[in-house]
Short mmCIF file of C-alpha atoms in Angstrom, two decimals:
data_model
loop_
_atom_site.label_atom_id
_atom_site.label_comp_id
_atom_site.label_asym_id
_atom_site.label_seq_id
_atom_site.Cartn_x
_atom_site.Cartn_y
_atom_site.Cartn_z
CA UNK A 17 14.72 24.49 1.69
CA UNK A 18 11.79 23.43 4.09
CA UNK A 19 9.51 20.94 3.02
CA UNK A 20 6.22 20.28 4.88
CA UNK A 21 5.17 16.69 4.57
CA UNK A 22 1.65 15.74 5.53
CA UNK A 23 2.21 12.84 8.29
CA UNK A 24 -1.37 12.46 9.26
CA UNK A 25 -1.92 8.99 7.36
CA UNK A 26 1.06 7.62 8.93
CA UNK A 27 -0.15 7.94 12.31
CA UNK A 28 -3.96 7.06 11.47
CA UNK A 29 -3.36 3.99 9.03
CA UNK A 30 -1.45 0.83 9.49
CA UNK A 31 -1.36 -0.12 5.95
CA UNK A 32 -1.64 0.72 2.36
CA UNK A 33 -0.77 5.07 2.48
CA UNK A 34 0.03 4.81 5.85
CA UNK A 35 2.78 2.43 5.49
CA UNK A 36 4.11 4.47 2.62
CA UNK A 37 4.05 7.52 4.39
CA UNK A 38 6.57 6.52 7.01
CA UNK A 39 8.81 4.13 5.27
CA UNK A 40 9.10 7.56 2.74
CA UNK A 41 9.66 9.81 5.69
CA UNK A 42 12.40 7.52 7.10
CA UNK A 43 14.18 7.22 4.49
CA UNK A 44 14.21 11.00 3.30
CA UNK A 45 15.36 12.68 6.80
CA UNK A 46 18.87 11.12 6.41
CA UNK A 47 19.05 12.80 2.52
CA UNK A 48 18.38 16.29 3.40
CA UNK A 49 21.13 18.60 4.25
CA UNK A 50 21.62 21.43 7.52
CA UNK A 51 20.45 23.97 5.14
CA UNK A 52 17.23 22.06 4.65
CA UNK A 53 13.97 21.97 7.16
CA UNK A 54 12.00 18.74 6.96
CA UNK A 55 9.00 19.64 8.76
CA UNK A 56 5.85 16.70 9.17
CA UNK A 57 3.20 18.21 9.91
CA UNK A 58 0.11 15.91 11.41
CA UNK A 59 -3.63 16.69 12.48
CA UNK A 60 -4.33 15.47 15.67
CA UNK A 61 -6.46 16.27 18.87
CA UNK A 62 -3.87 14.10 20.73
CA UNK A 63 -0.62 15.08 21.99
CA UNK A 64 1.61 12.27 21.28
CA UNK A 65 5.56 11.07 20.42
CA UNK A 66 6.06 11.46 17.10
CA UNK A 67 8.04 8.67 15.72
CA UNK A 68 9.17 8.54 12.05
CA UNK A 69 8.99 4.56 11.43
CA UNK A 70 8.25 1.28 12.88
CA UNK A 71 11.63 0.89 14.11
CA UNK A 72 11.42 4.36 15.85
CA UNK A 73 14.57 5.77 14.23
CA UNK A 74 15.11 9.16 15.54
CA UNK A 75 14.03 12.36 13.71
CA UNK A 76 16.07 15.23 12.67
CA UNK A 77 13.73 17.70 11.43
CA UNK A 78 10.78 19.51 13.17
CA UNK A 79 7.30 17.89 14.00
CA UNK A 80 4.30 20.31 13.67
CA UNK A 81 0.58 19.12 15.36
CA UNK A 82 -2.13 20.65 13.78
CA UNK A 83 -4.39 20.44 16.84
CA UNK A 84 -7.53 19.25 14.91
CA UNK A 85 -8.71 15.73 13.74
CA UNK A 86 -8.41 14.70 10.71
CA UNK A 87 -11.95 14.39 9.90
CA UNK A 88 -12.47 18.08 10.54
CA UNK A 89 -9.41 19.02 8.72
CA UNK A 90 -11.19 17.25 5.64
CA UNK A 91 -14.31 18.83 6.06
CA UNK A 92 -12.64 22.17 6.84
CA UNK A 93 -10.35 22.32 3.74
CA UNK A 94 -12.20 19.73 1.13
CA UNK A 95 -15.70 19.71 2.17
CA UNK A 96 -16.26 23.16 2.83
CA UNK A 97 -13.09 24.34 1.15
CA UNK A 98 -12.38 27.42 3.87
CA UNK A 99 -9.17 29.67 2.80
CA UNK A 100 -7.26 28.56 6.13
CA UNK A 101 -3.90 28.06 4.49
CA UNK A 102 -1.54 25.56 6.45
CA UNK A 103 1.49 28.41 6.35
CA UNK A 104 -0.50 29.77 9.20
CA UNK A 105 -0.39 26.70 11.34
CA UNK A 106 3.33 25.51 10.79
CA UNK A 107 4.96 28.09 8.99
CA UNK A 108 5.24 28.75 5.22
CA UNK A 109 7.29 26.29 3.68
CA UNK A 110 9.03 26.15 -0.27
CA UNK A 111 7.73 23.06 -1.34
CA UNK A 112 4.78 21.09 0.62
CA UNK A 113 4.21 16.88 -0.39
CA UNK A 114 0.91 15.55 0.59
CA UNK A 115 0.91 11.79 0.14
CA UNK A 116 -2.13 11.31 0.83
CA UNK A 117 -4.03 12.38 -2.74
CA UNK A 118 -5.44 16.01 -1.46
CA UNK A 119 -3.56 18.50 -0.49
CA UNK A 120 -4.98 21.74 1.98
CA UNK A 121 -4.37 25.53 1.13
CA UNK A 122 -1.59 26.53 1.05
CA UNK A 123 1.14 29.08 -0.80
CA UNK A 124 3.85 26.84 -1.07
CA UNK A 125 4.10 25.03 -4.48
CA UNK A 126 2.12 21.49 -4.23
CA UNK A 127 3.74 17.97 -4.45
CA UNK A 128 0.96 15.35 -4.52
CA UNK A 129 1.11 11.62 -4.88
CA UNK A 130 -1.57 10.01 -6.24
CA UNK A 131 -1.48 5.67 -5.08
CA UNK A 132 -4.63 4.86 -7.50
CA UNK A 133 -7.70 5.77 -9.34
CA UNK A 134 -9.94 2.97 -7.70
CA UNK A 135 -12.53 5.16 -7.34
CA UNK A 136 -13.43 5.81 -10.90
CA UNK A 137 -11.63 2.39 -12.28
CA UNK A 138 -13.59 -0.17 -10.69
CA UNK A 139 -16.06 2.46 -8.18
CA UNK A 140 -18.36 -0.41 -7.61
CA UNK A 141 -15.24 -1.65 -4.88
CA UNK A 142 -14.71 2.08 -3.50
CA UNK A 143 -16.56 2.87 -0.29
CA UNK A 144 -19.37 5.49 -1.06
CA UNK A 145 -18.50 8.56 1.02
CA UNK A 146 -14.64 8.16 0.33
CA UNK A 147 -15.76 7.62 -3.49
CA UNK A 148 -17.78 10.97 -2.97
CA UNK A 149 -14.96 12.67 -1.35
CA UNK A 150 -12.35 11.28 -3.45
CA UNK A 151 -14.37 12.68 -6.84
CA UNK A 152 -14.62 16.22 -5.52
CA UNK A 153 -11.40 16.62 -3.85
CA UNK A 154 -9.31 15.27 -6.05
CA UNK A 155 -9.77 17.23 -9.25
CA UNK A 156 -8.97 20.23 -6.80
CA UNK A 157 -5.89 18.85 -6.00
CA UNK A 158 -4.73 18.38 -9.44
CA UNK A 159 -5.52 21.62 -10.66
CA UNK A 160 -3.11 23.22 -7.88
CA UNK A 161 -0.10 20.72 -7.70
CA UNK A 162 2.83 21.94 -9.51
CA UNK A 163 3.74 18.55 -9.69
CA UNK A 164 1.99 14.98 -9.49
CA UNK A 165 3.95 11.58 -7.84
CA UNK A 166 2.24 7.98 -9.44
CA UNK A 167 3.05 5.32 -7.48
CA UNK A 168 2.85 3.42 -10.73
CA UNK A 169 3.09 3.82 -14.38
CA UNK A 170 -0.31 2.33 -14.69
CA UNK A 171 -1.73 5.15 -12.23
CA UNK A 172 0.47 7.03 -13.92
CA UNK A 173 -1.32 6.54 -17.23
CA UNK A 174 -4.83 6.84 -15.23
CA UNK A 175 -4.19 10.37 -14.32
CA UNK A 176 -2.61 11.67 -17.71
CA UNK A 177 -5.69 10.27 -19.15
CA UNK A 178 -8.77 10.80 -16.59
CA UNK A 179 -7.81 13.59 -15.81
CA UNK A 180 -5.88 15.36 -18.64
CA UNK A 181 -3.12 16.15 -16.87
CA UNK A 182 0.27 17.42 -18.60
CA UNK A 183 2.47 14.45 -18.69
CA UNK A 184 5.69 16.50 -17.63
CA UNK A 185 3.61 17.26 -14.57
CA UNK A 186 3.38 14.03 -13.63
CA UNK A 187 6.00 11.29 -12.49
CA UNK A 188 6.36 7.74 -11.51
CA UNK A 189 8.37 6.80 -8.43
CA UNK A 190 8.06 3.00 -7.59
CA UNK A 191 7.03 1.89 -3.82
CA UNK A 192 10.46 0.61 -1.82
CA UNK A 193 10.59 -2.52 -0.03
CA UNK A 194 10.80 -2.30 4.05
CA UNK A 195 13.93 -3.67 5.43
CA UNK A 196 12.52 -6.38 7.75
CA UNK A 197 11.02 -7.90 4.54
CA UNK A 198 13.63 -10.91 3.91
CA UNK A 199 14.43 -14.62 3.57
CA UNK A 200 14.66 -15.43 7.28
CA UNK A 201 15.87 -18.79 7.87
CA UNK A 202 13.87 -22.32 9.03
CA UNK A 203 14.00 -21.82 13.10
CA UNK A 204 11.90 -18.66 12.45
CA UNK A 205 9.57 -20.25 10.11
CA UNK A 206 9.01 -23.38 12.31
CA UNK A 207 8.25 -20.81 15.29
CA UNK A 208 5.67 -19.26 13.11
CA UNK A 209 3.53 -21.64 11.69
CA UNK A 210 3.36 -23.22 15.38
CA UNK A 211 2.76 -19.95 17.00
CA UNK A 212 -0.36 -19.54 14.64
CA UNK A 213 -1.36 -23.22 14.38
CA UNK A 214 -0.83 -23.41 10.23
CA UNK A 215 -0.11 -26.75 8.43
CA UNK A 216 2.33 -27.16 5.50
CA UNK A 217 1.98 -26.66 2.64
CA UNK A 218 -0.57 -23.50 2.82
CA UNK A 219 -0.81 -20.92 0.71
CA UNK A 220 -1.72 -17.21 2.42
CA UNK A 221 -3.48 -13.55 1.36
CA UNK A 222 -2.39 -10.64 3.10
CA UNK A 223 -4.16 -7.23 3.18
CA UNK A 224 -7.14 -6.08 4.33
CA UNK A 225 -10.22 -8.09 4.10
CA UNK A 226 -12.11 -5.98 1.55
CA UNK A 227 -14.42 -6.59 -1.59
CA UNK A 228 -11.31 -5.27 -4.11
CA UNK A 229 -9.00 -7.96 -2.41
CA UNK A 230 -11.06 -10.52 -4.10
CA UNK A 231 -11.35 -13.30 -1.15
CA UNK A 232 -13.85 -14.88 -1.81
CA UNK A 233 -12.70 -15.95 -5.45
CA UNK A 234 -9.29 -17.44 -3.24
CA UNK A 235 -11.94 -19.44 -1.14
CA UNK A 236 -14.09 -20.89 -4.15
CA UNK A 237 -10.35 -21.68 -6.10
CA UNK A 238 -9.46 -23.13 -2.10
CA UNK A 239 -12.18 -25.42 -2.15
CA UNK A 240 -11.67 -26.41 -5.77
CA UNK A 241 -7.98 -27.62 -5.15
CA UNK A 242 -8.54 -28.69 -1.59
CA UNK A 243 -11.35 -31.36 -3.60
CA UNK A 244 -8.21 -33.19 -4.73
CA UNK A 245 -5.35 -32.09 -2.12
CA UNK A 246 -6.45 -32.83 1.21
CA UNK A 247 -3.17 -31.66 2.69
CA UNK A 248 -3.30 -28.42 1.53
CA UNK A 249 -4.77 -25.37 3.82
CA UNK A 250 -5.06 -21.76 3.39
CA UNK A 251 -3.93 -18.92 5.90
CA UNK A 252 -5.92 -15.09 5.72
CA UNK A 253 -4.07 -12.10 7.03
CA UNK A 254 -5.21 -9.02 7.49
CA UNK A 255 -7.61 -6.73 9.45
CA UNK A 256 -11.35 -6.16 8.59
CA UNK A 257 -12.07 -3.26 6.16
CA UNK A 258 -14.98 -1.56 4.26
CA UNK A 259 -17.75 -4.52 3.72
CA UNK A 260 -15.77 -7.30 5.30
CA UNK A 261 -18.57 -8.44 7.51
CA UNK A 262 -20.21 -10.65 4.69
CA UNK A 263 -16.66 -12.23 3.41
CA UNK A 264 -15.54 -12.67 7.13
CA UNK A 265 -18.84 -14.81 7.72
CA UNK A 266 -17.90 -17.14 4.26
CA UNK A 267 -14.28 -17.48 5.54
CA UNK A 268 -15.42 -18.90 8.67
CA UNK A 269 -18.28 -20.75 6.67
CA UNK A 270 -15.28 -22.37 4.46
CA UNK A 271 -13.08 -23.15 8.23
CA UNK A 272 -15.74 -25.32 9.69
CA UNK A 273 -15.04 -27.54 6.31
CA UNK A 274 -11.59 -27.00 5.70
CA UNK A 275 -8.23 -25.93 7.16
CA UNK A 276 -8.77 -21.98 6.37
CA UNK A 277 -7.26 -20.19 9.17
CA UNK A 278 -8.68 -16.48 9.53
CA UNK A 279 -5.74 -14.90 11.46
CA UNK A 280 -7.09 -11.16 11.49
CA UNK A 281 -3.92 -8.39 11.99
CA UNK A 282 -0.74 -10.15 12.07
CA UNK A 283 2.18 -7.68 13.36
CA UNK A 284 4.66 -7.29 10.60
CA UNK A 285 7.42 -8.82 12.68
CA UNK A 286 5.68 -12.10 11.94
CA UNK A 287 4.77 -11.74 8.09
CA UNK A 288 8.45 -12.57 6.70
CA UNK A 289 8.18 -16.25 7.96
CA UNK A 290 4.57 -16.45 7.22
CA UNK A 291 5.48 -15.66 3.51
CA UNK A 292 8.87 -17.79 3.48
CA UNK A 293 6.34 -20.77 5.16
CA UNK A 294 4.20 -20.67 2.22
CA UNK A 295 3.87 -22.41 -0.98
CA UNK A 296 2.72 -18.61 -2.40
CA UNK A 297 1.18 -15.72 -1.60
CA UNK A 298 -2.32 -15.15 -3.32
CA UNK A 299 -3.23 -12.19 -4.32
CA UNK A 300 -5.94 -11.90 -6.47
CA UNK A 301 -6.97 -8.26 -6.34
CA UNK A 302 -9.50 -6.45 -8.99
CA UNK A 303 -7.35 -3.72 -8.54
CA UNK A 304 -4.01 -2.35 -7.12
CA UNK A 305 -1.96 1.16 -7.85
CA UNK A 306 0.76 -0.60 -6.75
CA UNK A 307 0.74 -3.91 -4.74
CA UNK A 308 3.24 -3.91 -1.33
CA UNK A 309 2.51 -7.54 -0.64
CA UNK A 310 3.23 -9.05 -4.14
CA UNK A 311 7.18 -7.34 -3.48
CA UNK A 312 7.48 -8.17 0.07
CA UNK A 313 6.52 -11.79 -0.54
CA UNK A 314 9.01 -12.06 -2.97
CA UNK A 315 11.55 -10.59 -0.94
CA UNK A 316 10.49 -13.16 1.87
CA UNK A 317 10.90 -15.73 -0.31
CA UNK A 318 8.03 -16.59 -1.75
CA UNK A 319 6.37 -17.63 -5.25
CA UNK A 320 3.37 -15.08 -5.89
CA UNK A 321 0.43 -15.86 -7.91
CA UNK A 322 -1.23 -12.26 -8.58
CA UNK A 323 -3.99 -10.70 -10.44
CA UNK A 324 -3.75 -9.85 -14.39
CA UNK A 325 -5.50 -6.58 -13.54
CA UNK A 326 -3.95 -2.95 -12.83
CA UNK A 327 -0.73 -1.73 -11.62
CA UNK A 328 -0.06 -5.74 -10.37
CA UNK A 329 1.38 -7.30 -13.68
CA UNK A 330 3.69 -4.29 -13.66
CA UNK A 331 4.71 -4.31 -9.88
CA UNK A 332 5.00 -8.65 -10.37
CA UNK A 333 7.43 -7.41 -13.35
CA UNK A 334 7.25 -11.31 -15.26
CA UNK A 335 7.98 -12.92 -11.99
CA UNK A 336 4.67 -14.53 -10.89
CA UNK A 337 1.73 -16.04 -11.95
CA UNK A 338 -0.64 -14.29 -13.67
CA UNK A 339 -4.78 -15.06 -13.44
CA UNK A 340 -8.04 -13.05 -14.49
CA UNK A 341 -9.09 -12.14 -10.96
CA UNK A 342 -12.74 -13.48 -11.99
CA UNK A 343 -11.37 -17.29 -13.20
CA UNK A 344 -11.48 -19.44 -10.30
CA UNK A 345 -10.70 -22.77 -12.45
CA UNK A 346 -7.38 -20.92 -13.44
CA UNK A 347 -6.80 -19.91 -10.05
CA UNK A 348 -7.16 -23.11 -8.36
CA UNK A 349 -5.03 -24.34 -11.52
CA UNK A 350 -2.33 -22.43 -10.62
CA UNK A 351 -2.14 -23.11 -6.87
CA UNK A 352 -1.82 -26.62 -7.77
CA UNK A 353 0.76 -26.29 -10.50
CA UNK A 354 2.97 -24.81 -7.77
CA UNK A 355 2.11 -27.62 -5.11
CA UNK A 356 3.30 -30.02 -7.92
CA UNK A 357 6.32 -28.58 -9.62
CA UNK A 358 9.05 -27.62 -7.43
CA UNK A 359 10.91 -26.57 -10.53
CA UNK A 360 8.40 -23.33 -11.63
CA UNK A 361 8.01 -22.56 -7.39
CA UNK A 362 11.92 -22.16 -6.81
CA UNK A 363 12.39 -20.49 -10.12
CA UNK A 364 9.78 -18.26 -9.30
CA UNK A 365 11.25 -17.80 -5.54
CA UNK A 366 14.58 -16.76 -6.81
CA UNK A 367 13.68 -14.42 -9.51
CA UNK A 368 11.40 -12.84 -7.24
CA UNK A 369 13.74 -12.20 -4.60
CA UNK A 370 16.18 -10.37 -7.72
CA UNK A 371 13.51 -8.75 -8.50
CA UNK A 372 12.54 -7.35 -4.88
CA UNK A 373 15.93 -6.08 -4.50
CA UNK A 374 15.22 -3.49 -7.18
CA UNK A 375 12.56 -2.04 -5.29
CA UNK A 376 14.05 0.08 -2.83
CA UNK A 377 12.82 3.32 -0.33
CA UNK A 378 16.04 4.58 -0.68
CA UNK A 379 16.02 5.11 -4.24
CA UNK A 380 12.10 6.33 -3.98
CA UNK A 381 13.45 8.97 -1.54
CA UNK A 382 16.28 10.02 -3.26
CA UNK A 383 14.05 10.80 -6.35
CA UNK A 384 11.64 12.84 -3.98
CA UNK A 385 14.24 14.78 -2.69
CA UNK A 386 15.28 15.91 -6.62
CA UNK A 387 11.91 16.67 -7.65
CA UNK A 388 11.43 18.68 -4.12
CA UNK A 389 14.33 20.92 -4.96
CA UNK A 390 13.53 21.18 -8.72
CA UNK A 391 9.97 22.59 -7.89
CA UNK A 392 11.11 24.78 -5.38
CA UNK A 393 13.75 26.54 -7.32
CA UNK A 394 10.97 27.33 -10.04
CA UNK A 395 9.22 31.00 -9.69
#
């Protein structure tokens, strides 16, 4: 069997599809047999090392650059929708997975995983020309995929209904948890939180700083609780993304009054001890297909207070804190109920980390590798 995998995001985005696409990768070259091809395929005008994951394992199957960008191949195959099917450029393979929601032409039967619907759920968060592109390309998508992968049942749901999709054509297979996600132990926390100049106890948000990530409710609830705990401080991690410019310029408003620490991109070899260092992650997104952070916190060690909205109550599976995303009072609420009682925190902590270990890319790859070779043998 070869299957063509669409690599492109991995190599182009550090987070959210990006991350999925090569902890997915890695974990499905192992699975496949000598009889089977695993090609990725990538657009790219540069001519690079391909490596499969962030620990560089090696790579067994064959690596295909399409020598364009990626913004031409979008405009090429989505925008303009030209006939150049993919089989020309890498070969023509059985089965063909884009993970990244659109697929180009192509012969082969179409595997497509769709991570969310933000873009007609809650479109007043979703950038305008993605939204645009998103809307049209899509629905295209859909209409040739033999087969649709939901991060989520909630996205799940979203499709079936949004788009009236067949339900047998459509599957749920949950995000994995990276390996270097765990509990690490107190040297490497101490070495952390001096290395970035935090203060116990702090809480932290990780992801990038967006309108859907909901920031600026965490620094209102902040300021609320830090009112009547002037020991507590707050640490923000993550890279600048669509519209950060005006929540950027209220988190440093909010650090020349309090301890808010704005610590941009934090390499991932770092976030385990920043989550284990914390009294919780907070996470109080307007919307999520599937939530990496709320998972990875837990499996760090930490309690999670989390959004009531989307995929997140279902990813958070009964094992964090719940709040409207739009209730500050509650929010600041609950980040003081977890400074106060121990009790709920390490309950929270250790059914979290059970509940982590469920969530595994092994087991997400193993169920891609069925449904590739269950689509392929169809005529």
């Amino acid at each position: 069997m070869r299957i063509a995998f669409d690599y492109t995001s991995a190599i182009y985005q550090r987070a959210g599809v990006g991350r999925y696409t090569r902890s997915l990768a890695a974990e499905l070259d192992p699975l496949l047999t000598t009889d089977d091809e695993f090609i990725l395929w990538y657009t790219s005008r540069a001519r690079s090392p391909l490596s499969i994951s962030a620990t560089g394992a090696h790579y067994h199957g064959t690596s295909k650059r399409v020598p364009i960008s990626p913004r031409a191949a979008a405009i090429i195959w989505q925008r303009l929708r030209l006939g150049l099917p993919i089989d020309r450029l890498i070969g023509r393979p059985d089965v063909l997975h884009s993970p990244d929601f659109v697929a180009p032409p192509v012969k082969a039967p179409i595997i497509a995983t769709i991570h969310d619907l933000s873009y007609l759920v809650v479109p007043e968060f979703a950038h305008p020309s993605l939204k645009r592109y998103l809307e049209a390309s899509v629905p295209r998508t859909l209409r040739r995929a033999s087969h649709v992968i939901a991060v989520s049942e909630m996205t799940r749901q979203d499709i079936i209904e949004r788009y009236h999709v067949e339900p047998s054509r459509v599957s749920t297979i949950y995000n994995g948890v990276d390996g270097w996600f765990y509990e690490p132990d107190q040297a490497a926390v101490d070495r952390a939180i001096e290395h970035f100049g935090l203060r116990r106890p702090y809480f932290i948000i990780v992801g990038t700083v967006e309108p859907r990530k909901n920031h600026l409710a965490l620094l209102h609830a902040f300021a609320q609780l830090y009112e009547k705990r002037k020991d507590v401080s707050l640490a923000i991690a993550g890279s600048p993304g669509w519209l950060s410019e005006p929540i950027i310029a209220e988190i440093e408003k909010a650090a020349m009054s309090m301890p808010v620490r704005y610590l941009r991109f934090v390499d991932d070899t770092w976030i385990p001890a920043l989550y284990a260092g914390s009294v919780a992650l907070v996470a109080p997104s307007w919307y999520e297909g599937f939530g990496l952070p709320v998972l990875e916190a837990m499996a760090c060690g930490a309690a999670v207070i989390t959004s009531d909205r989307g995929s997140l109550p279902e990813v958070a599976g009964g094992n964090a804190i719940l709040v409207p995303p739009g209730d500050i009072e509650e929010l600041a609420a609950s980040m003081e109920r977890l400074l106060d009682d121990s009790k709920l925190r390490n309950d929270l902590v250790r059914r979290g980390r059970e509940h982590a270990a469920s969530f595994s890319w092994r087991a997400a790859a193993e169920e891609h590798v069925r449904l590739y070779r269950q689509v392929a043998a169809k005529p």
